[in-house]
Tab-separated table of C-alpha atoms and ligand atoms in Angstrom:
chain	number	residue	atom	x	y	z
A	1327	UNK	CA	-10.745	-11.234	26.592
A	1328	UNK	CA	-10.034	-7.635	27.535
A	1329	UNK	CA	-12.869	-5.161	27.927
A	1330	UNK	CA	-11.162	-3.126	25.210
A	1331	UNK	CA	-11.728	-3.757	21.529
A	1332	UNK	CA	-9.926	-2.214	18.584
A	1333	UNK	CA	-11.550	0.898	17.138
A	1334	UNK	CA	-14.132	0.251	14.403
A	1335	UNK	CA	-12.449	0.305	11.003
A	1336	UNK	CA	-8.967	-0.623	12.303
A	1337	UNK	CA	-7.285	-4.052	12.358
A	1338	UNK	CA	-4.478	-5.885	14.064
A	1339	UNK	CA	-1.938	-7.753	11.997
A	1340	UNK	CA	-0.599	-10.874	13.687
A	1341	UNK	CA	2.670	-12.600	12.725
A	1342	UNK	CA	1.131	-15.099	10.239
A	1343	UNK	CA	-0.322	-12.159	8.329
A	1344	UNK	CA	2.704	-9.908	8.847
A	1345	UNK	CA	4.782	-12.230	6.639
A	1346	UNK	CA	2.237	-11.630	3.867
A	1347	UNK	CA	2.676	-7.873	4.298
A	1348	UNK	CA	6.438	-8.209	4.238
A	1349	UNK	CA	6.268	-10.284	1.082
A	1350	UNK	CA	4.280	-7.545	-0.683
A	1351	UNK	CA	6.486	-4.773	0.727
A	1352	UNK	CA	9.649	-6.569	-0.430
A	1353	UNK	CA	8.313	-6.761	-3.983
A	1354	UNK	CA	7.326	-3.077	-3.913
A	1355	UNK	CA	10.803	-2.128	-2.648
A	1356	UNK	CA	12.572	-4.258	-5.256
A	1357	UNK	CA	10.517	-2.986	-8.176
A	1358	UNK	CA	10.712	0.627	-6.985
A	1359	UNK	CA	14.496	0.318	-7.214
A	1360	UNK	CA	14.189	-1.269	-10.669
A	1361	UNK	CA	12.198	1.759	-11.892
A	1362	UNK	CA	14.338	4.296	-10.025
A	1363	UNK	CA	11.788	5.408	-7.393
A	1364	UNK	CA	13.306	6.308	-4.001
A	1365	UNK	CA	11.462	6.060	-0.717
A	1366	UNK	CA	9.937	9.049	1.057
A	1367	UNK	CA	8.366	9.018	4.537
A	1368	UNK	CA	6.219	11.942	5.589
A	1369	UNK	CA	4.268	12.782	8.776
A	1370	UNK	CA	0.987	11.088	9.618
A	1371	UNK	CA	-0.719	14.456	9.982
A	1372	UNK	CA	-0.596	17.763	8.182
A	1373	UNK	CA	-2.328	21.115	8.427
A	1374	UNK	CA	-5.944	20.650	7.348
A	1375	UNK	CA	-5.725	23.350	4.642
A	1376	UNK	CA	-3.195	21.232	2.738
A	1377	UNK	CA	-5.854	18.614	2.027
A	1378	UNK	CA	-8.650	21.145	1.530
A	1379	UNK	CA	-6.588	22.922	-1.136
A	1380	UNK	CA	-4.908	19.830	-2.546
A	1381	UNK	CA	-7.723	17.279	-2.755
A	1382	UNK	CA	-10.586	19.758	-3.242
A	1383	UNK	CA	-13.261	21.024	-0.860
A	1384	UNK	CA	-16.170	19.422	-2.782
A	1385	UNK	CA	-14.711	15.900	-2.669
A	1386	UNK	CA	-16.107	13.245	-0.296
A	1387	UNK	CA	-12.676	12.874	1.307
A	1388	UNK	CA	-12.476	16.521	2.373
A	1389	UNK	CA	-16.217	17.027	2.906
A	1390	UNK	CA	-16.959	13.964	5.042
A	1391	UNK	CA	-14.005	11.692	5.661
A	1392	UNK	CA	-11.190	13.593	7.348
A	1393	UNK	CA	-10.104	13.022	10.936
A	1394	UNK	CA	-9.312	16.601	11.935
A	1395	UNK	CA	-8.419	17.980	15.337
A	1396	UNK	CA	-6.835	20.965	17.002
A	1397	UNK	CA	-3.721	20.015	18.989
A	1398	UNK	CA	-3.596	23.395	20.741
A	1399	UNK	CA	-6.770	25.277	21.717
A	1400	UNK	CA	-5.698	28.355	19.799
A	1401	UNK	CA	-3.765	26.467	17.136
A	1402	UNK	CA	-4.446	25.507	13.527
A	1403	UNK	CA	-6.488	22.441	12.720
A	1404	UNK	CA	-4.519	19.385	11.613
A	1405	UNK	CA	-5.753	16.253	9.823
A	1406	UNK	CA	-4.601	12.626	9.797
A	1407	UNK	CA	-3.460	12.116	6.215
A	1408	UNK	CA	-6.291	10.682	4.067
A	1409	UNK	CA	-3.890	10.201	1.122
A	1410	UNK	CA	-0.209	10.769	0.394
A	1411	UNK	CA	0.008	12.840	-2.788
A	1412	UNK	CA	-0.640	16.275	-1.258
A	1413	UNK	CA	1.807	15.565	1.598
A	1414	UNK	CA	4.524	14.304	-0.747
A	1415	UNK	CA	4.178	17.419	-2.909
A	1416	UNK	CA	4.202	19.623	0.202
A	1417	UNK	CA	7.395	17.931	1.404
A	1418	UNK	CA	9.119	18.260	-1.993
A	1419	UNK	CA	8.253	21.960	-2.245
A	1420	UNK	CA	9.216	22.663	1.363
A	1421	UNK	CA	12.623	21.038	0.833
A	1422	UNK	CA	13.044	22.945	-2.412
A	1423	UNK	CA	13.875	19.677	-4.174
A	1424	UNK	CA	13.391	21.188	-7.616
A	1425	UNK	CA	16.331	23.543	-7.174
A	1426	UNK	CA	18.541	20.442	-6.915
A	1427	UNK	CA	17.167	18.489	-9.871
A	1428	UNK	CA	14.123	18.993	-12.084
A	1429	UNK	CA	12.691	15.469	-11.692
A	1430	UNK	CA	12.139	13.388	-8.556
A	1431	UNK	CA	10.762	9.862	-8.458
A	1432	UNK	CA	9.440	8.971	-5.017
A	1433	UNK	CA	7.574	6.004	-3.580
A	1434	UNK	CA	5.992	5.244	-0.227
A	1435	UNK	CA	4.303	2.629	1.900
A	1436	UNK	CA	2.192	4.090	4.670
A	1437	UNK	CA	-0.998	4.329	6.704
A	1438	UNK	CA	-3.914	6.555	5.778
A	1439	UNK	CA	-7.072	7.565	7.629
A	1440	UNK	CA	-10.553	8.151	6.239
A	1441	UNK	CA	-13.764	8.389	8.237
A	1442	UNK	CA	-15.717	6.080	5.920
A	1443	UNK	CA	-18.340	3.539	6.967
A	1444	UNK	CA	-16.277	0.391	7.612
A	1445	UNK	CA	-17.124	-2.687	5.530
A	1446	UNK	CA	-15.225	-5.460	3.755
A	1447	UNK	CA	-12.185	-3.841	2.124
A	1448	UNK	CA	-13.024	-0.412	3.532
A	1449	UNK	CA	-11.344	0.667	6.747
A	1450	UNK	CA	-10.802	3.869	8.664
A	1451	UNK	CA	-7.098	3.134	8.927
A	1452	UNK	CA	-5.674	1.506	5.827
A	1453	UNK	CA	-2.355	1.265	4.005
A	1454	UNK	CA	-1.198	2.234	0.559
A	1455	UNK	CA	1.915	1.840	-1.457
A	1456	UNK	CA	2.314	4.334	-4.216
A	1457	UNK	CA	4.637	6.414	-6.331
A	1458	UNK	CA	4.838	10.046	-7.363
A	1459	UNK	CA	6.866	11.175	-10.374
A	1460	UNK	CA	7.409	14.897	-9.789
A	1461	UNK	CA	8.682	17.568	-12.153
A	1462	UNK	CA	7.793	16.206	-15.561
A	1463	UNK	CA	4.572	16.290	-17.485
A	1464	UNK	CA	4.408	13.841	-20.314
A	1465	UNK	CA	2.582	10.756	-21.551
A	1466	UNK	CA	5.788	8.790	-21.003
A	1467	UNK	CA	5.851	9.777	-17.300
A	1468	UNK	CA	2.224	8.664	-16.812
A	1469	UNK	CA	2.970	5.459	-18.700
A	1470	UNK	CA	5.957	4.879	-16.415
A	1471	UNK	CA	3.905	5.064	-13.206
A	1472	UNK	CA	1.192	2.810	-14.675
A	1473	UNK	CA	3.833	0.326	-15.821
A	1474	UNK	CA	5.475	0.244	-12.385
A	1475	UNK	CA	2.079	-0.357	-10.724
A	1476	UNK	CA	1.095	-3.126	-13.161
A	1477	UNK	CA	4.556	-4.716	-12.784
A	1478	UNK	CA	3.919	-5.034	-9.020
A	1479	UNK	CA	0.561	-6.741	-9.701
A	1480	UNK	CA	2.219	-9.095	-12.205
A	1481	UNK	CA	5.053	-9.964	-9.809
A	1482	UNK	CA	2.478	-10.847	-7.155
A	1483	UNK	CA	0.738	-13.015	-9.798
A	1484	UNK	CA	-2.653	-11.301	-9.307
A	1485	UNK	CA	-5.234	-12.393	-11.844
A	1486	UNK	CA	-8.314	-10.797	-13.373
A	1487	UNK	CA	-7.562	-7.117	-12.689
A	1488	UNK	CA	-9.130	-4.476	-14.890
A	1489	UNK	CA	-7.321	-1.203	-15.677
A	1490	UNK	CA	-9.774	1.567	-16.597
A	1491	UNK	CA	-8.373	4.755	-18.032
A	1492	UNK	CA	-9.692	8.157	-19.078
A	1493	UNK	CA	-8.497	11.607	-19.925
A	1494	UNK	CA	-9.722	14.698	-18.115
A	1495	UNK	CA	-8.033	17.094	-20.557
A	1496	UNK	CA	-6.375	20.314	-19.463
A	1497	UNK	CA	-7.854	23.198	-17.458
A	1498	UNK	CA	-9.435	24.853	-20.522
A	1499	UNK	CA	-11.014	21.589	-21.659
A	1500	UNK	CA	-12.523	21.079	-18.228
A	1501	UNK	CA	-13.798	24.680	-18.015
A	1502	UNK	CA	-15.716	24.204	-21.256
A	1503	UNK	CA	-16.957	20.825	-20.103
A	1504	UNK	CA	-18.065	22.220	-16.741
A	1505	UNK	CA	-20.276	24.714	-18.548
A	1506	UNK	CA	-21.702	21.927	-20.714
A	1507	UNK	CA	-22.490	19.888	-17.580
A	1508	UNK	CA	-24.150	22.869	-15.880
A	1509	UNK	CA	-26.336	23.412	-18.930
A	1510	UNK	CA	-27.174	19.712	-19.067
A	1511	UNK	CA	-27.935	19.164	-15.353
A	1512	UNK	CA	-29.813	22.465	-14.737
A	1513	UNK	CA	-33.219	21.255	-16.050
A	1514	UNK	CA	-32.917	18.291	-13.632
A	1515	UNK	CA	-32.102	20.537	-10.676
A	1516	UNK	CA	-35.032	19.243	-8.593
A	1517	UNK	CA	-33.967	15.625	-9.125
A	1518	UNK	CA	-30.435	16.249	-7.851
A	1519	UNK	CA	-29.530	15.217	-4.296
A	1520	UNK	CA	-28.245	17.910	-1.919
A	1521	UNK	CA	-24.552	17.118	-2.504
A	1522	UNK	CA	-25.033	17.245	-6.269
A	1523	UNK	CA	-26.881	20.578	-6.077
A	1524	UNK	CA	-23.900	22.041	-4.263
A	1525	UNK	CA	-21.515	20.432	-6.732
A	1526	UNK	CA	-23.484	21.831	-9.670
A	1527	UNK	CA	-22.533	25.287	-8.399
A	1528	UNK	CA	-18.971	24.631	-7.339
A	1529	UNK	CA	-17.674	21.694	-9.368
A	1530	UNK	CA	-20.153	19.826	-11.601
A	1531	UNK	CA	-17.533	17.213	-12.565
A	1532	UNK	CA	-17.894	15.796	-9.050
A	1533	UNK	CA	-21.520	14.803	-9.819
A	1534	UNK	CA	-20.078	12.201	-12.205
A	1535	UNK	CA	-18.357	10.550	-9.229
A	1536	UNK	CA	-21.567	10.357	-7.137
A	1537	UNK	CA	-22.206	6.982	-5.465
A	1538	UNK	CA	-25.975	7.671	-5.352
A	1539	UNK	CA	-27.689	5.295	-7.874
A	1540	UNK	CA	-30.311	7.956	-8.693
A	1541	UNK	CA	-27.506	10.345	-9.681
A	1542	UNK	CA	-25.764	7.651	-11.666
A	1543	UNK	CA	-28.864	7.299	-13.852
A	1544	UNK	CA	-28.779	11.010	-14.626
A	1545	UNK	CA	-25.042	10.895	-15.207
A	1546	UNK	CA	-25.458	8.160	-17.809
A	1547	UNK	CA	-27.026	10.633	-20.229
A	1548	UNK	CA	-24.675	13.555	-19.523
A	1549	UNK	CA	-22.247	14.829	-22.181
A	1550	UNK	CA	-18.797	13.233	-22.299
A	1551	UNK	CA	-15.665	15.183	-21.440
A	1552	UNK	CA	-13.963	13.391	-24.310
A	1553	UNK	CA	-16.073	15.389	-26.780
A	1554	UNK	CA	-14.771	18.677	-25.338
A	1555	UNK	CA	-11.061	17.950	-25.612
A	1556	UNK	CA	-8.784	19.949	-27.862
A	1557	UNK	CA	-6.527	18.163	-30.350
A	1558	UNK	CA	-3.376	18.404	-28.204
A	1559	UNK	CA	-5.172	16.798	-25.233
A	1560	UNK	CA	-6.372	13.955	-27.432
A	1561	UNK	CA	-2.845	13.456	-28.779
A	1562	UNK	CA	-1.498	13.333	-25.241
A	1563	UNK	CA	-3.976	10.594	-24.299
A	1564	UNK	CA	-3.303	8.594	-27.465
A	1565	UNK	CA	0.402	8.652	-26.670
A	1566	UNK	CA	-0.227	7.200	-23.183
A	1567	UNK	CA	-2.312	4.434	-24.749
A	1568	UNK	CA	0.423	3.839	-27.330
A	1569	UNK	CA	2.938	3.128	-24.529
A	1570	UNK	CA	0.505	0.791	-22.781
A	1571	UNK	CA	-0.194	-1.086	-26.032
A	1572	UNK	CA	3.510	-1.387	-26.701
A	1573	UNK	CA	4.058	-2.893	-23.229
A	1574	UNK	CA	1.118	-5.215	-23.641
A	1575	UNK	CA	-0.761	-3.638	-20.715
A	1576	UNK	CA	-4.463	-4.243	-21.230
A	1577	UNK	CA	-6.891	-1.403	-20.428
A	1578	UNK	CA	-10.443	-0.274	-20.998
A	1579	UNK	CA	-11.243	3.363	-21.828
A	1580	UNK	CA	-13.963	4.601	-19.460
A	1581	UNK	CA	-15.230	8.056	-20.361
A	1582	UNK	CA	-17.037	8.412	-17.024
A	1583	UNK	CA	-13.986	7.852	-14.830
A	1584	UNK	CA	-13.238	11.081	-12.923
A	1585	UNK	CA	-11.731	9.733	-9.651
A	1586	UNK	CA	-12.506	11.015	-6.153
A	1587	UNK	CA	-9.828	13.708	-5.916
A	1588	UNK	CA	-9.826	17.082	-7.691
A	1589	UNK	CA	-6.164	17.418	-8.590
A	1590	UNK	CA	-6.168	15.291	-11.745
A	1591	UNK	CA	-5.734	16.498	-15.307
A	1592	UNK	CA	-5.220	14.600	-18.556
A	1593	UNK	CA	-4.808	10.894	-17.737
A	1594	UNK	CA	-6.641	9.329	-14.788
A	1595	UNK	CA	-6.847	5.590	-14.141
A	1596	UNK	CA	-8.194	3.028	-11.724
A	1597	UNK	CA	-7.641	-0.706	-11.287
A	1598	UNK	CA	-10.529	-2.875	-10.109
A	1599	UNK	CA	-10.993	-6.521	-9.200
A	1600	UNK	CA	-14.190	-8.545	-9.217
A	1601	UNK	CA	-12.868	-10.418	-6.128
A	1602	UNK	CA	-13.477	-7.327	-3.980
A	1603	UNK	CA	-17.272	-6.877	-4.016
A	1604	UNK	CA	-18.632	-3.345	-3.575
A	1605	UNK	CA	-15.245	-1.767	-2.801
A	1606	UNK	CA	-13.705	-3.007	-6.009
A	1607	UNK	CA	-10.922	-0.432	-6.574
A	1608	UNK	CA	-7.508	-1.754	-5.684
A	1609	UNK	CA	-5.584	1.269	-6.937
A	1610	UNK	CA	-5.729	4.433	-8.933
A	1611	UNK	CA	-3.912	7.547	-9.936
A	1612	UNK	CA	-3.206	9.942	-12.732
A	1613	UNK	CA	-1.542	13.167	-13.710
A	1614	UNK	CA	-1.786	16.261	-11.518
A	1615	UNK	CA	0.041	19.180	-13.117
A	1616	UNK	CA	-1.670	21.960	-11.146
A	1617	UNK	CA	-1.329	20.625	-7.574
A	1618	UNK	CA	1.972	22.407	-6.843
A	1619	UNK	CA	0.549	25.774	-7.927
A	1620	UNK	CA	-2.621	25.056	-5.952
A	1621	UNK	CA	-0.394	24.623	-2.888
A	1622	UNK	CA	1.152	28.035	-3.543
A	1623	UNK	CA	4.331	26.966	-5.327
A	1624	UNK	CA	6.064	29.639	-7.386
A	1625	UNK	CA	7.525	26.942	-9.634
A	1626	UNK	CA	5.491	24.710	-11.896
A	1627	UNK	CA	5.736	21.066	-10.847
A	1628	UNK	CA	3.800	18.861	-13.238
A	1629	UNK	CA	3.454	15.351	-11.863
A	1630	UNK	CA	1.778	11.955	-11.983
A	1631	UNK	CA	1.414	9.034	-9.618
A	1632	UNK	CA	-0.663	6.190	-8.253
A	1633	UNK	CA	-1.565	4.500	-4.980
A	1634	UNK	CA	-2.686	0.941	-4.248
A	1635	UNK	CA	-4.599	-0.222	-1.150
A	1636	UNK	CA	-2.553	-3.013	0.437
A	1637	UNK	CA	-5.436	-4.468	2.504
A	1638	UNK	CA	-7.502	-4.898	-0.673
A	1639	UNK	CA	-4.502	-6.349	-2.484
A	1640	UNK	CA	-4.104	-8.935	0.295
A	1641	UNK	CA	-7.808	-9.844	0.115
A	1642	UNK	CA	-7.368	-10.690	-3.569
A	1643	UNK	CA	-4.135	-12.614	-2.929
A	1644	UNK	CA	-5.832	-14.646	-0.201
A	1645	UNK	CA	-8.806	-15.460	-2.462
A	1646	UNK	CA	-6.494	-16.456	-5.303
A	1647	UNK	CA	-4.360	-18.680	-3.044
A	1648	UNK	CA	-1.173	-16.712	-3.641
A	1649	UNK	CA	0.256	-17.109	-0.125
A	1650	UNK	CA	0.485	-20.895	-0.022
A	1651	UNK	CA	4.274	-21.091	0.066
A	1652	UNK	CA	5.421	-18.162	2.187
A	1653	UNK	CA	8.202	-18.951	4.705
A	1654	UNK	CA	7.143	-18.384	8.321
A	1655	UNK	CA	10.414	-17.615	10.167
A	1656	UNK	CA	11.478	-21.131	11.202
A	1657	UNK	CA	14.196	-21.538	13.886
A	1658	UNK	CA	17.255	-23.558	12.906
A	1659	UNK	CA	17.932	-24.921	16.376
A	1660	UNK	CA	15.565	-25.588	19.277
A	1661	UNK	CA	17.344	-26.092	22.595
A	1662	UNK	CA	15.787	-28.821	24.754
A	1663	UNK	CA	16.536	-28.498	28.453
A	1664	UNK	CA	16.541	-31.764	30.421
A	1665	UNK	CA	15.693	-29.879	33.606
A	1666	UNK	CA	15.351	-26.297	34.646
A	1667	UNK	CA	18.630	-26.159	36.630
A	1668	UNK	CA	20.279	-26.074	33.196
A	1669	UNK	CA	18.292	-23.053	31.991
A	1670	UNK	CA	21.148	-20.566	32.543
A	1671	UNK	CA	23.564	-22.774	30.631
A	1672	UNK	CA	21.001	-23.238	27.848
A	1673	UNK	CA	20.393	-19.524	27.598
A	1674	UNK	CA	24.107	-18.896	27.324
A	1675	UNK	CA	24.330	-21.348	24.400
A	1676	UNK	CA	21.296	-19.732	22.769
A	1677	UNK	CA	22.981	-16.349	23.103
A	1678	UNK	CA	26.192	-17.700	21.516
A	1679	UNK	CA	24.296	-19.328	18.638
A	1680	UNK	CA	22.389	-16.111	17.964
A	1681	UNK	CA	25.633	-14.108	18.079
A	1682	UNK	CA	26.858	-16.454	15.343
A	1683	UNK	CA	23.734	-15.680	13.307
A	1684	UNK	CA	21.999	-19.038	13.901
A	1685	UNK	CA	18.228	-18.697	14.454
A	1686	UNK	CA	17.695	-20.281	17.869
A	1687	UNK	CA	14.703	-20.900	20.099
A	1688	UNK	CA	14.657	-21.908	23.756
A	1689	UNK	CA	11.770	-22.531	26.137
A	1690	UNK	CA	11.379	-19.708	28.658
A	1691	UNK	CA	8.304	-21.133	30.362
A	1692	UNK	CA	9.931	-24.041	32.311
A	1693	UNK	CA	7.999	-26.659	30.373
A	1694	UNK	CA	8.689	-30.399	30.489
A	1695	UNK	CA	11.131	-31.981	28.016
A	1696	UNK	CA	8.224	-33.601	26.216
A	1697	UNK	CA	6.463	-30.246	25.825
A	1698	UNK	CA	9.689	-28.650	24.573
A	1699	UNK	CA	10.074	-31.401	21.931
A	1700	UNK	CA	6.463	-30.958	20.867
A	1701	UNK	CA	7.064	-27.221	20.461
A	1702	UNK	CA	10.296	-27.789	18.471
A	1703	UNK	CA	8.329	-29.952	16.014
A	1704	UNK	CA	5.403	-27.554	15.947
A	1705	UNK	CA	7.552	-24.565	14.988
A	1706	UNK	CA	9.304	-26.790	12.401
A	1707	UNK	CA	12.827	-26.282	13.795
A	1708	UNK	CA	15.517	-28.019	11.746
A	1709	UNK	CA	17.410	-29.392	14.788
A	1710	UNK	CA	16.831	-30.138	18.463
A	1711	UNK	CA	19.928	-29.726	20.656
A	1712	UNK	CA	19.674	-31.610	23.972
A	1713	UNK	CA	21.151	-29.999	27.059
A	1714	UNK	CA	21.436	-32.398	29.967
A	1715	UNK	CA	23.740	-32.863	32.935
A	1716	UNK	CA	26.044	-35.326	31.141
A	1717	UNK	CA	26.280	-33.043	28.048
A	1718	UNK	CA	27.406	-30.192	30.278
A	1719	UNK	CA	29.980	-32.376	32.026
A	1720	UNK	CA	31.456	-34.079	28.934
A	1721	UNK	CA	31.059	-31.198	26.444
A	1722	UNK	CA	29.470	-33.695	23.997
A	1723	UNK	CA	25.946	-32.685	22.972
A	1724	UNK	CA	23.355	-34.737	21.180
A	1725	UNK	CA	21.723	-33.155	18.177
A	1726	UNK	CA	18.653	-34.492	16.433
A	1727	UNK	CA	17.863	-33.602	12.849
A	1728	UNK	CA	14.086	-33.111	13.061
A	1729	UNK	CA	13.605	-33.665	9.349
A	1730	UNK	CA	15.472	-36.989	9.018
A	1731	UNK	CA	15.336	-38.029	12.729
A	1732	UNK	CA	19.105	-38.731	12.533
A	1733	UNK	CA	20.913	-38.236	15.853
A	1734	UNK	CA	24.590	-37.277	16.318
A	1735	UNK	CA	26.875	-36.405	19.212
A	1736	UNK	CA	29.243	-33.464	18.820
A	1737	UNK	CA	30.975	-30.617	20.653
A	1738	UNK	CA	29.502	-27.128	20.624
A	1739	UNK	CA	32.427	-25.985	18.488
A	1740	UNK	CA	31.678	-28.651	15.873
A	1741	UNK	CA	27.990	-27.692	15.997
A	1742	UNK	CA	28.792	-24.040	15.325
A	1743	UNK	CA	31.049	-24.965	12.388
A	1744	UNK	CA	28.420	-27.218	10.884
A	1745	UNK	CA	25.576	-24.695	11.175
A	1746	UNK	CA	27.626	-21.769	9.902
A	1747	UNK	CA	28.786	-23.846	6.908
A	1748	UNK	CA	25.180	-24.838	6.172
A	1749	UNK	CA	24.034	-21.244	6.382
A	1750	UNK	CA	26.699	-20.167	3.932
A	1751	UNK	CA	25.687	-22.818	1.406
A	1752	UNK	CA	21.951	-22.145	1.870
A	1753	UNK	CA	21.377	-18.420	2.505
A	1754	UNK	CA	17.756	-19.045	3.603
A	1755	UNK	CA	18.793	-21.702	6.125
B	334	HAM	P1	-7.526	6.723	-3.978
B	334	HAM	O1	-8.233	6.184	-5.182
B	334	HAM	O2	-8.292	7.608	-3.087
B	334	HAM	O3	-6.255	7.496	-4.549
B	334	HAM	O4	-6.917	5.535	-3.133
B	334	HAM	C1	-6.117	4.539	-3.732
B	334	HAM	C2	-6.474	3.172	-3.184
B	334	HAM	O5	-6.421	3.162	-1.752
B	334	HAM	C3	-7.883	2.709	-3.498
B	334	HAM	O6	-7.974	2.202	-4.812
B	334	HAM	C4	-8.090	1.631	-2.451
B	334	HAM	O7	-7.484	0.411	-2.856
B	334	HAM	C5	-7.325	2.177	-1.267
B	334	HAM	N1	-8.296	2.772	-0.317
B	334	HAM	C6	-8.864	3.985	-0.364
B	334	HAM	N2	-9.698	4.172	0.679
B	334	HAM	C7	-9.662	3.029	1.414
B	334	HAM	C8	-10.299	2.585	2.624
B	334	HAM	N3	-11.130	3.367	3.306
B	334	HAM	N4	-10.017	1.331	3.078
B	334	HAM	C9	-9.158	0.523	2.409
B	334	HAM	N5	-8.526	0.906	1.265
B	334	HAM	C10	-8.772	2.127	0.773
B	334	HAM	C11	-5.371	8.177	-3.784
B	334	HAM	O8	-5.279	8.073	-2.582
B	334	HAM	C12	-4.406	9.035	-4.588
B	334	HAM	N6	-3.509	9.715	-3.652
B	334	HAM	C13	-3.644	8.211	-5.600
B	334	HAM	C14	-2.631	8.994	-6.370
B	334	HAM	C15	-1.297	9.012	-6.148
B	334	HAM	N7	-2.888	9.803	-7.379
B	334	HAM	C16	-1.752	10.346	-7.780
B	334	HAM	N8	-0.794	9.887	-7.053
């Protein structure tokens, strides 16, 4: 073992697990295309102000969890991205995308960084897939991102997920509600923890998202935002629910759901799983009509989106036994060298087979024939091709089918024809 260990809150992904990641990523890519979302890739770090303005300075993410540093002594502070939404909006505005077309549907798969206390399902480097529907503000747009997200969960056959949904109204609704919360919490000022006291001043809605159990007790009696919504905000929410009902997407209305980021308005949602323990949120999102303006845009860019934590998704899939049948990159042919003098010849054949698109494996560690055979069986190769002195001299090679144990003798040309024909009839061969 090396004296070096991975950094706390990070993980390595070895090949057996990488196929699980690829499986999930393939489904995300396929369904993104089905719903018309196109991929965007943005930098791993941005100027710190982007997140301070975008996510909100009183949130836990900005207040406690950002990895920020100054690349140049006199330069501006930058931050490893703790989420994608602010960066995606920044990129779209910078590129002036909205002068080309009013609506853009983007999706991503990428790494994020948050300085949280690592525990099961909570890392300092983690990965999300997500989507952002930019340039349109409507219940149908929110319903579209929720439907895409739930379609991914369904395609992966995840069971027992709970979609919780709420409405945060528009800016006016929240201003009135903020005042109501201030009035309600003020008599309990002495019972509030330090963070909540600060939030009472700056953004009382954040108190509702407090993880402190003592605060949660107080929150339970607080007024509900729902009771401060104007008729048009209520109609908007009902329309989102109408689309979900129509698509048979089950949800639970949760009037206390505010989410951990400040940019949301109207609909906000979160998906949880009881398989995850304390960190039970697998994904979340909502509508964020004011983010573009908050980032200094001169044009209005209403938007909605979601993000799902892939590590947490994989934990659930593992617990529910959903990986049992994943293919593990099996070679078609394993070349067995009778002795090492034939290694150059063997490697030339391997090169030719690979040029022809045939998955081929050859021992590079000068192991005995017996060890090579053992390895060919272990990696579940379909065929073993023997390379001995007489094969090289006569041009007739013996091939063993490792599934049926049948053995044949044939020329390399005949072998190539046979394998190429098989590959064409079985694309996964
Ligand atoms: P979020 O709720 O902060 O939303 O993160 C979404 C998901 O990322 C969580 O539900 C969780 O599965 C995963 N996640 C978050 N933190 C960690 C962590 N430390 N370790 C492992 N997984 C984690 C957002 O990030 C918003 N940008 C979503 C959004 C997109 N809203 C609109 N568009």
